[in-house]
mmCIF file of C-alpha atoms in Angstrom:
data_model
loop_
_atom_site.group_PDB
_atom_site.id
_atom_site.type_symbol
_atom_site.label_atom_id
_atom_site.label_comp_id
_atom_site.label_asym_id
_atom_site.label_seq_id
_atom_site.Cartn_x
_atom_site.Cartn_y
_atom_site.Cartn_z
ATOM 1 C CA MET I 4 8.754 -18.040 -18.160
ATOM 2 C CA SER I 5 5.099 -18.826 -17.427
ATOM 3 C CA GLU I 6 6.120 -22.256 -16.123
ATOM 4 C CA ILE I 7 8.352 -20.654 -13.494
ATOM 5 C CA LEU I 8 5.604 -18.250 -12.439
ATOM 6 C CA ASP I 9 2.953 -20.961 -12.363
ATOM 7 C CA GLU I 10 5.217 -23.106 -10.199
ATOM 8 C CA ALA I 11 5.758 -20.190 -7.829
ATOM 9 C CA TYR I 12 2.001 -19.610 -7.620
ATOM 10 C CA ALA I 13 1.430 -23.276 -6.845
ATOM 11 C CA ARG I 14 3.929 -23.095 -3.974
ATOM 12 C CA LEU I 15 2.460 -19.873 -2.582
ATOM 13 C CA HIS I 16 -1.250 -20.662 -2.803
ATOM 14 C CA PRO I 17 -1.356 -22.916 0.281
ATOM 15 C CA THR I 18 -0.316 -19.830 2.286
ATOM 16 C CA GLY I 19 -2.609 -17.085 3.518
ATOM 17 C CA PRO I 20 -2.617 -13.509 2.230
ATOM 18 C CA GLU I 21 -1.490 -12.285 5.636
ATOM 19 C CA TRP I 22 0.988 -13.483 8.217
ATOM 20 C CA GLY I 23 2.008 -12.499 11.729
ATOM 21 C CA ASP I 24 0.185 -9.391 12.946
ATOM 22 C CA GLU I 25 -1.811 -8.697 9.760
ATOM 23 C CA LEU I 26 1.301 -8.319 7.619
ATOM 24 C CA SER I 27 0.696 -8.801 3.909
ATOM 25 C CA ASN I 28 1.911 -11.708 1.816
ATOM 26 C CA HIS I 29 3.609 -10.025 -1.144
ATOM 27 C CA GLY I 30 4.988 -13.226 -2.617
ATOM 28 C CA PRO I 31 2.758 -13.626 -5.696
ATOM 29 C CA MET I 32 3.083 -9.940 -6.550
ATOM 30 C CA ALA I 33 6.866 -9.841 -6.270
ATOM 31 C CA VAL I 34 7.449 -13.000 -8.307
ATOM 32 C CA GLU I 35 5.234 -11.660 -11.102
ATOM 33 C CA VAL I 36 7.477 -8.587 -11.311
ATOM 34 C CA LEU I 37 10.665 -10.641 -11.199
ATOM 35 C CA VAL I 38 9.496 -12.857 -14.058
ATOM 36 C CA ARG I 39 8.161 -9.987 -16.186
ATOM 37 C CA ARG I 40 11.331 -7.946 -15.651
ATOM 38 C CA GLY I 41 13.667 -10.727 -16.753
ATOM 39 C CA HIS I 42 14.728 -12.174 -13.396
ATOM 40 C CA ALA I 43 12.854 -15.465 -13.509
ATOM 41 C CA ASP I 44 16.051 -17.283 -12.542
ATOM 42 C CA LEU I 45 15.850 -15.690 -9.080
ATOM 43 C CA VAL I 46 12.285 -16.781 -8.391
ATOM 44 C CA PRO I 47 12.740 -20.339 -6.995
ATOM 45 C CA ARG I 48 15.258 -19.273 -4.344
ATOM 46 C CA TRP I 49 13.321 -16.104 -3.592
ATOM 47 C CA VAL I 50 10.214 -18.187 -2.902
ATOM 48 C CA ASP I 51 12.263 -20.611 -0.774
ATOM 49 C CA ARG I 52 13.231 -17.759 1.537
ATOM 50 C CA TYR I 53 9.877 -16.023 1.524
ATOM 51 C CA LEU I 54 7.847 -19.093 2.416
ATOM 52 C CA ASN I 55 9.551 -19.272 5.804
ATOM 53 C CA ARG I 56 7.646 -16.257 7.113
ATOM 54 C CA LEU I 57 4.161 -17.118 5.853
ATOM 55 C CA ASP I 58 1.153 -18.674 7.579
ATOM 56 C CA GLU I 59 -1.155 -21.319 6.168
ATOM 57 C CA LEU I 60 -4.301 -20.384 4.294
ATOM 58 C CA PRO I 61 -7.242 -20.701 6.712
ATOM 59 C CA ALA I 62 -9.579 -23.595 6.022
ATOM 60 C CA PRO I 63 -13.149 -22.901 4.890
ATOM 61 C CA THR I 64 -15.790 -22.667 7.611
ATOM 62 C CA GLY I 65 -18.873 -22.743 5.399
ATOM 63 C CA VAL I 66 -20.368 -21.662 2.090
ATOM 64 C CA ILE I 67 -21.034 -18.040 1.197
ATOM 65 C CA THR I 68 -24.676 -17.552 0.245
ATOM 66 C CA ASP I 69 -25.115 -13.860 1.155
ATOM 67 C CA TRP I 70 -22.045 -12.058 -0.181
ATOM 68 C CA GLN I 71 -23.017 -8.709 1.309
ATOM 69 C CA ASP I 72 -23.167 -10.193 4.783
ATOM 70 C CA ALA I 73 -19.755 -11.864 4.336
ATOM 71 C CA LEU I 74 -18.033 -8.842 2.777
ATOM 72 C CA GLY I 75 -15.263 -7.583 5.044
ATOM 73 C CA ASP I 76 -15.393 -10.648 7.307
ATOM 74 C CA PHE I 77 -11.813 -11.890 7.403
ATOM 75 C CA SER I 78 -12.810 -14.955 9.422
ATOM 76 C CA ARG I 79 -14.444 -16.188 6.207
ATOM 77 C CA LEU I 80 -11.338 -15.875 4.041
ATOM 78 C CA GLY I 81 -11.298 -19.610 3.312
ATOM 79 C CA ASP I 82 -14.958 -19.437 2.342
ATOM 80 C CA TRP I 83 -14.224 -16.593 -0.051
ATOM 81 C CA VAL I 84 -11.455 -18.599 -1.716
ATOM 82 C CA GLY I 85 -13.916 -21.426 -2.266
ATOM 83 C CA TYR I 86 -16.549 -19.021 -3.535
ATOM 84 C CA PHE I 87 -14.338 -17.422 -6.170
ATOM 85 C CA HIS I 88 -12.907 -20.796 -7.157
ATOM 86 C CA ASN I 89 -16.429 -21.948 -7.949
ATOM 87 C CA GLU I 90 -17.208 -18.707 -9.769
ATOM 88 C CA THR I 91 -14.197 -19.053 -12.073
ATOM 89 C CA GLN I 92 -15.085 -22.688 -12.727
ATOM 90 C CA GLU I 93 -18.573 -21.716 -13.848
ATOM 91 C CA ARG I 94 -17.803 -18.670 -16.002
ATOM 92 C CA PRO I 95 -14.825 -16.932 -17.658
ATOM 93 C CA TRP I 96 -12.594 -14.967 -15.313
ATOM 94 C CA ARG I 97 -13.369 -11.744 -17.194
ATOM 95 C CA ASP I 98 -17.067 -12.167 -16.433
ATOM 96 C CA VAL I 99 -16.333 -12.812 -12.763
ATOM 97 C CA LEU I 100 -14.179 -9.709 -12.628
ATOM 98 C CA ALA I 101 -16.809 -7.546 -14.339
ATOM 99 C CA ILE I 102 -19.351 -8.574 -11.715
ATOM 100 C CA TRP I 103 -17.107 -8.250 -8.699
ATOM 101 C CA TRP I 104 -14.910 -5.250 -9.451
ATOM 102 C CA PRO I 105 -17.700 -2.703 -8.825
ATOM 103 C CA ARG I 106 -18.647 -4.557 -5.638
ATOM 104 C CA LEU I 107 -15.080 -4.545 -4.341
ATOM 105 C CA ILE I 108 -13.670 -1.218 -5.542
ATOM 106 C CA PRO I 109 -15.425 0.821 -2.792
ATOM 107 C CA GLY I 110 -13.406 -1.247 -0.285
ATOM 108 C CA ILE I 111 -10.091 -0.513 -2.006
ATOM 109 C CA ALA I 112 -8.274 0.025 1.300
ATOM 110 C CA ALA I 113 -8.513 -3.727 1.993
ATOM 111 C CA GLY I 114 -5.190 -4.967 3.316
ATOM 112 C CA ALA I 115 -3.807 -1.418 3.108
ATOM 113 C CA THR I 116 -4.516 -1.609 -0.664
ATOM 114 C CA HIS I 117 -2.509 -4.826 -1.054
ATOM 115 C CA SER I 118 -5.616 -6.742 -2.139
ATOM 116 C CA VAL I 119 -6.270 -4.674 -5.247
ATOM 117 C CA ILE I 120 -2.544 -4.709 -6.009
ATOM 118 C CA ARG I 121 -2.474 -8.513 -5.849
ATOM 119 C CA VAL I 122 -5.520 -8.729 -8.111
ATOM 120 C CA SER I 123 -3.862 -6.416 -10.618
ATOM 121 C CA HIS I 124 -0.634 -8.408 -10.753
ATOM 122 C CA ALA I 125 -2.724 -11.498 -11.469
ATOM 123 C CA LEU I 126 -4.556 -9.618 -14.215
ATOM 124 C CA ARG I 127 -1.287 -8.627 -15.860
ATOM 125 C CA VAL I 128 -0.446 -12.305 -16.192
ATOM 126 C CA LEU I 129 -3.884 -13.238 -17.499
ATOM 127 C CA LEU I 130 -3.996 -10.339 -19.948
ATOM 128 C CA ALA I 131 -0.566 -11.345 -21.257
ATOM 129 C CA GLY I 132 -2.026 -14.695 -22.295
ATOM 130 C CA ASP I 133 -1.196 -17.022 -19.395
ATOM 131 C CA GLU I 134 -4.623 -18.348 -18.452
ATOM 132 C CA SER I 135 -3.276 -21.461 -16.762
ATOM 133 C CA PRO I 136 -5.131 -22.898 -13.763
ATOM 134 C CA GLN I 137 -2.435 -21.426 -11.501
ATOM 135 C CA ALA I 138 -2.841 -17.940 -12.970
ATOM 136 C CA VAL I 139 -6.628 -18.060 -12.610
ATOM 137 C CA ALA I 140 -6.187 -19.380 -9.061
ATOM 138 C CA GLU I 141 -3.990 -16.354 -8.302
ATOM 139 C CA LEU I 142 -6.859 -14.091 -9.339
ATOM 140 C CA VAL I 143 -9.125 -16.141 -7.076
ATOM 141 C CA HIS I 144 -6.837 -15.617 -4.085
ATOM 142 C CA GLY I 145 -6.577 -11.896 -4.752
ATOM 143 C CA LEU I 146 -10.339 -11.421 -5.060
ATOM 144 C CA ALA I 147 -10.944 -13.509 -1.938
ATOM 145 C CA TRP I 148 -8.519 -11.418 0.108
ATOM 146 C CA TRP I 149 -10.114 -8.225 -1.163
ATOM 147 C CA ALA I 150 -13.611 -9.433 -0.286
ATOM 148 C CA ALA I 151 -12.595 -10.687 3.152
ATOM 149 C CA ARG I 152 -10.740 -7.482 4.077
ATOM 150 C CA SER I 153 -12.980 -4.964 2.265
ATOM 151 C CA THR I 154 -12.307 -1.566 3.872
ATOM 152 C CA VAL I 155 -13.973 1.678 2.845
ATOM 153 C CA ILE I 156 -11.998 4.901 3.238
ATOM 154 C CA PRO I 157 -13.989 7.301 5.431
ATOM 155 C CA ASN I 158 -15.046 10.818 4.549
ATOM 156 C CA THR I 159 -14.450 10.640 0.795
ATOM 157 C CA ALA I 160 -15.929 12.589 -2.104
ATOM 158 C CA GLU I 161 -16.011 12.225 -5.867
ATOM 159 C CA PRO I 162 -13.888 14.544 -8.031
ATOM 160 C CA ARG I 163 -15.866 17.544 -9.249
ATOM 161 C CA GLY I 164 -13.374 20.412 -9.185
ATOM 162 C CA GLY I 165 -10.927 21.945 -11.583
ATOM 163 C CA LEU I 166 -7.479 20.991 -10.293
ATOM 164 C CA ALA I 167 -5.042 19.046 -12.410
ATOM 165 C CA THR I 168 -3.884 15.765 -10.879
ATOM 166 C CA LYS I 169 -0.479 16.910 -9.611
ATOM 167 C CA ALA I 170 -1.925 20.069 -8.051
ATOM 168 C CA ALA I 171 -4.687 18.100 -6.338
ATOM 169 C CA PHE I 172 -2.186 15.546 -5.071
ATOM 170 C CA ASP I 173 0.077 18.256 -3.651
ATOM 171 C CA ALA I 174 -2.900 19.865 -1.874
ATOM 172 C CA VAL I 175 -3.928 16.800 0.157
ATOM 173 C CA PRO I 176 -4.134 17.770 3.859
ATOM 174 C CA ARG I 177 -2.595 15.790 6.735
ATOM 175 C CA ILE I 178 -4.290 14.248 9.752
ATOM 176 C CA PRO I 179 -3.525 15.946 13.088
ATOM 177 C CA SER I 180 -1.498 13.066 14.542
ATOM 178 C CA GLN I 181 0.451 10.747 12.273
ATOM 179 C CA ASP I 182 0.948 8.111 14.952
ATOM 180 C CA GLY I 183 -0.291 4.585 15.492
ATOM 181 C CA GLN I 184 -1.474 1.843 13.204
ATOM 182 C CA LEU I 185 -3.289 2.270 9.898
ATOM 183 C CA ALA I 186 -6.762 1.871 11.419
ATOM 184 C CA ASN I 187 -6.111 4.630 13.945
ATOM 185 C CA ARG I 188 -4.804 6.967 11.250
ATOM 186 C CA PHE I 189 -7.632 6.251 8.828
ATOM 187 C CA GLY I 190 -10.058 6.829 11.686
ATOM 188 C CA GLN I 191 -8.846 10.415 11.895
ATOM 189 C CA LEU I 192 -9.913 10.980 8.288
ATOM 190 C CA ALA I 193 -13.536 10.940 9.453
ATOM 191 C CA GLU I 194 -12.865 14.160 11.396
ATOM 192 C CA LEU I 195 -10.578 15.779 8.838
ATOM 193 C CA HIS I 196 -13.080 18.178 7.286
ATOM 194 C CA SER I 197 -10.647 19.337 4.602
ATOM 195 C CA PHE I 198 -10.178 15.790 3.259
ATOM 196 C CA PRO I 199 -13.390 15.411 1.217
ATOM 197 C CA SER I 200 -12.982 18.903 -0.227
ATOM 198 C CA ALA I 201 -9.420 18.000 -1.265
ATOM 199 C CA LEU I 202 -10.698 14.883 -3.020
ATOM 200 C CA ALA I 203 -13.498 16.829 -4.682
ATOM 201 C CA ALA I 204 -11.008 19.413 -5.986
ATOM 202 C CA LEU I 205 -9.669 16.997 -8.629
ATOM 203 C CA LYS I 206 -11.030 17.558 -12.106
ATOM 204 C CA PRO I 207 -13.490 14.729 -12.875
ATOM 205 C CA ALA I 208 -13.093 12.294 -15.749
ATOM 206 C CA ASP I 209 -15.893 12.721 -18.262
ATOM 207 C CA THR I 210 -14.796 9.849 -20.492
ATOM 208 C CA PRO I 211 -13.064 6.508 -19.959
ATOM 209 C CA GLU I 212 -9.953 7.831 -21.666
ATOM 210 C CA GLU I 213 -9.850 10.784 -19.277
ATOM 211 C CA ALA I 214 -10.098 8.352 -16.362
ATOM 212 C CA ARG I 215 -7.158 6.421 -17.743
ATOM 213 C CA ARG I 216 -5.169 9.618 -18.182
ATOM 214 C CA ARG I 217 -5.939 10.832 -14.631
ATOM 215 C CA LEU I 218 -4.840 7.495 -13.206
ATOM 216 C CA THR I 219 -1.615 7.702 -15.167
ATOM 217 C CA GLU I 220 -0.986 11.215 -13.859
ATOM 218 C CA LEU I 221 -1.749 10.055 -10.324
ATOM 219 C CA VAL I 222 0.826 7.264 -10.547
ATOM 220 C CA ASP I 223 3.390 9.723 -11.902
ATOM 221 C CA ALA I 224 2.724 12.287 -9.154
ATOM 222 C CA ALA I 225 2.807 9.705 -6.368
ATOM 223 C CA THR I 226 6.059 8.183 -7.590
ATOM 224 C CA LEU I 227 7.823 11.536 -7.733
ATOM 225 C CA THR I 228 6.403 12.521 -4.336
ATOM 226 C CA TYR I 229 7.900 9.377 -2.837
ATOM 227 C CA LEU I 230 11.346 10.741 -3.652
ATOM 228 C CA THR I 231 10.789 13.823 -1.489
ATOM 229 C CA HIS I 232 8.360 12.509 1.151
ATOM 230 C CA GLY I 233 8.970 8.752 1.342
ATOM 231 C CA HIS I 234 11.005 9.137 4.524
ATOM 232 C CA GLY I 235 7.749 9.643 6.431
ATOM 233 C CA SER I 236 6.930 5.944 6.055
ATOM 234 C CA PRO I 237 9.157 4.182 3.518
ATOM 235 C CA ILE I 238 6.891 1.124 3.249
ATOM 236 C CA LEU I 239 3.343 2.480 3.535
ATOM 237 C CA LEU I 240 3.948 5.401 1.170
ATOM 238 C CA VAL I 241 5.000 2.986 -1.578
ATOM 239 C CA HIS I 242 1.310 2.254 -2.024
ATOM 240 C CA THR I 243 0.406 5.816 -2.928
ATOM 241 C CA ALA I 244 1.891 4.885 -6.301
ATOM 242 C CA THR I 245 1.476 1.115 -6.537
ATOM 243 C CA ALA I 246 -2.254 1.120 -5.659
ATOM 244 C CA PRO I 247 -3.332 3.510 -8.448
ATOM 245 C CA ASN I 248 -0.903 1.738 -10.772
ATOM 246 C CA ALA I 249 -2.700 -1.492 -9.954
ATOM 247 C CA VAL I 250 -6.016 0.056 -10.933
ATOM 248 C CA LEU I 251 -4.470 1.517 -14.080
ATOM 249 C CA HIS I 252 -3.270 -1.904 -15.226
ATOM 250 C CA ALA I 253 -6.632 -3.478 -14.437
ATOM 251 C CA LEU I 254 -8.514 -1.165 -16.828
ATOM 252 C CA PRO I 255 -8.025 -3.285 -19.973
ATOM 253 C CA ALA I 256 -9.815 -6.157 -18.238
ATOM 254 C CA LEU I 257 -12.776 -4.010 -17.145
ATOM 255 C CA PRO I 258 -15.830 -2.611 -18.924
ATOM 256 C CA GLU I 259 -15.178 1.046 -19.721
ATOM 257 C CA GLU I 260 -18.103 2.207 -17.583
ATOM 258 C CA GLN I 261 -16.124 1.023 -14.550
ATOM 259 C CA TRP I 262 -13.054 3.162 -15.317
ATOM 260 C CA ALA I 263 -14.261 6.468 -13.806
ATOM 261 C CA PRO I 264 -15.438 4.885 -10.511
ATOM 262 C CA SER I 265 -12.087 3.104 -10.378
ATOM 263 C CA LEU I 266 -10.288 6.432 -10.674
ATOM 264 C CA THR I 267 -12.374 7.831 -7.810
ATOM 265 C CA ALA I 268 -11.465 4.914 -5.559
ATOM 266 C CA ALA I 269 -7.770 4.935 -6.469
ATOM 267 C CA TRP I 270 -7.552 8.693 -5.931
ATOM 268 C CA ALA I 271 -9.159 8.344 -2.495
ATOM 269 C CA ALA I 272 -6.783 5.533 -1.521
ATOM 270 C CA SER I 273 -3.647 7.349 -2.617
ATOM 271 C CA ALA I 274 -4.772 10.602 -0.983
ATOM 272 C CA ALA I 275 -5.675 8.797 2.240
ATOM 273 C CA LEU I 276 -2.176 7.349 2.515
ATOM 274 C CA ILE I 277 -0.630 10.758 1.854
ATOM 275 C CA ALA I 278 -2.877 12.324 4.490
ATOM 276 C CA THR I 279 -2.037 9.722 7.096
ATOM 277 C CA TYR I 280 1.663 8.983 6.485
ATOM 278 C CA ALA I 281 3.383 11.645 4.379
ATOM 279 C CA PRO I 282 5.264 14.426 6.200
ATOM 280 C CA ARG I 283 4.269 17.996 5.480
ATOM 281 C CA GLU I 284 7.789 19.031 4.546
ATOM 282 C CA ALA I 285 9.837 17.592 1.717
ATOM 283 C CA ALA I 286 13.315 16.250 2.320
ATOM 284 C CA PRO I 287 16.076 18.693 1.298
ATOM 285 C CA ARG I 288 17.243 18.098 -2.233
ATOM 286 C CA GLU I 289 20.854 17.658 -1.128
ATOM 287 C CA VAL I 290 20.014 14.473 0.811
ATOM 288 C CA LEU I 291 18.239 12.837 -2.133
ATOM 289 C CA PRO I 292 19.988 10.348 -4.405
ATOM 290 C CA ASP I 293 20.883 11.047 -7.990
ATOM 291 C CA ALA I 294 19.068 9.117 -10.665
ATOM 292 C CA PRO I 295 20.708 5.794 -11.592
ATOM 293 C CA GLU I 296 22.192 5.577 -15.057
ATOM 294 C CA SER I 297 19.268 3.579 -16.490
ATOM 295 C CA ALA I 298 15.986 1.905 -15.669
ATOM 296 C CA ALA I 299 17.607 -1.466 -16.338
ATOM 297 C CA ALA I 300 20.249 -0.744 -13.702
ATOM 298 C CA VAL I 301 17.744 0.228 -11.037
ATOM 299 C CA LEU I 302 15.590 -2.820 -11.812
ATOM 300 C CA ASP I 303 18.634 -5.084 -11.523
ATOM 301 C CA ARG I 304 19.466 -3.542 -8.152
ATOM 302 C CA ALA I 305 15.896 -4.069 -6.958
ATOM 303 C CA ALA I 306 16.088 -7.747 -7.886
ATOM 304 C CA GLU I 307 19.398 -8.054 -6.048
ATOM 305 C CA ASN I 308 17.938 -6.218 -3.044
ATOM 306 C CA GLY I 309 15.202 -8.843 -2.838
ATOM 307 C CA ASP I 310 12.757 -6.893 -0.675
ATOM 308 C CA GLU I 311 9.218 -7.199 -1.953
ATOM 309 C CA HIS I 312 8.420 -3.485 -1.523
ATOM 310 C CA VAL I 313 11.585 -2.471 -3.331
ATOM 311 C CA ILE I 314 10.775 -4.835 -6.196
ATOM 312 C CA LYS I 315 7.203 -3.618 -6.646
ATOM 313 C CA PHE I 316 7.884 0.091 -6.275
ATOM 314 C CA THR I 317 10.883 -0.026 -8.605
ATOM 315 C CA ASP I 318 8.699 -1.712 -11.205
ATOM 316 C CA THR I 319 6.239 1.188 -10.982
ATOM 317 C CA ALA I 320 9.008 3.817 -10.993
ATOM 318 C CA ALA I 321 10.537 2.275 -14.120
ATOM 319 C CA GLU I 322 7.170 2.523 -15.851
ATOM 320 C CA VAL I 323 6.874 6.181 -14.873
ATOM 321 C CA HIS I 324 10.353 6.869 -16.224
ATOM 322 C CA ALA I 325 9.582 5.086 -19.478
ATOM 323 C CA ARG I 326 6.432 7.161 -19.828
ATOM 324 C CA THR I 327 7.743 10.574 -18.771
ATOM 325 C CA GLY I 328 11.522 10.460 -19.136
ATOM 326 C CA ASP I 329 11.774 12.151 -15.731
ATOM 327 C CA PRO I 330 15.021 11.030 -14.018
ATOM 328 C CA ASP I 331 13.426 11.679 -10.621
ATOM 329 C CA ALA I 332 11.329 8.563 -11.150
ATOM 330 C CA LEU I 333 14.504 6.480 -11.117
ATOM 331 C CA ALA I 334 15.840 8.545 -8.209
ATOM 332 C CA ALA I 335 12.665 7.605 -6.299
ATOM 333 C CA ALA I 336 13.502 3.940 -6.891
ATOM 334 C CA ALA I 337 17.025 4.579 -5.634
ATOM 335 C CA ARG I 338 15.522 6.296 -2.580
ATOM 336 C CA ILE I 339 13.577 3.239 -1.472
ATOM 337 C CA GLN I 340 16.707 1.141 -1.869
ATOM 338 C CA GLU I 341 18.392 3.497 0.601
ATOM 339 C CA PHE I 342 15.579 2.996 3.078
ATOM 340 C CA ILE I 343 15.246 -0.781 2.729
ATOM 341 C CA ARG I 344 18.531 -2.651 2.612
ATOM 342 C CA PRO I 345 19.042 -6.005 0.880
ATOM 343 C CA ARG I 346 17.660 -9.043 2.630
#
């Protein structure tokens, strides 16, 4: 299986992390899910089709010597790829990650959270034992994208309240006008005075294990909320669940002292997407799909659907179902397959 994934990585790495009008390249993330979920046989043809839409990776323009000055400068994406390639040649990837995660996590909104998600999918491969050059290179590309697109969510606050995760998630306010592109919507967060207080209302994590548990609860809450509110933006709202799930799966590769700050960043990212894209009213229960008969069935349908968002969200929903037994997690996966038809 690792040979198929490594081959897919090798084919995708000459392409940039974005294409067209700042659309995200989901290829490496989707193929990781397909391989891990038992659909490796679909990967070569899936990559054949997906490559047609992608742009080339920009060439380097120089060497990064002052990382703080280059952080968030997308014109230096090629330079960042070279930088992280050199870093992983000089030291183990875990050491590189331990240094750079705390530098990058404040900018978690990079690429509408796709950067941290791509890094996490690479980490799942590495943590599973595939430390091939292609797998390490995938981590390099994810870190480079994150650094080049680093985006801080405005008007945030650290958790210091008493609300349980689901209650805090349900209490996130909405921006006045849910129109326009992501930058315009996130810009409204700076003037949304109830946003930092909503973030602060979450009960803080006093230990690494509590941080892990809060992240797990956040993924669960976001997945179930997609079922009832995903119609507000079927693609963007996927990331309310997949972004914190990415951070959750990165924890085993991180020093434990980084877990609580990671929760804070993931919570802010998920809440920001709810505030800017989720409708205030839930969809009526009668219009929602029933839960599929099994997680295996919904995963098979996601693979047949072929859309990268469907594949990634269904992967997360299946994890939530396995953890909680809640059939609405599988219904949420069926919901996105209603919104996004097979390619």
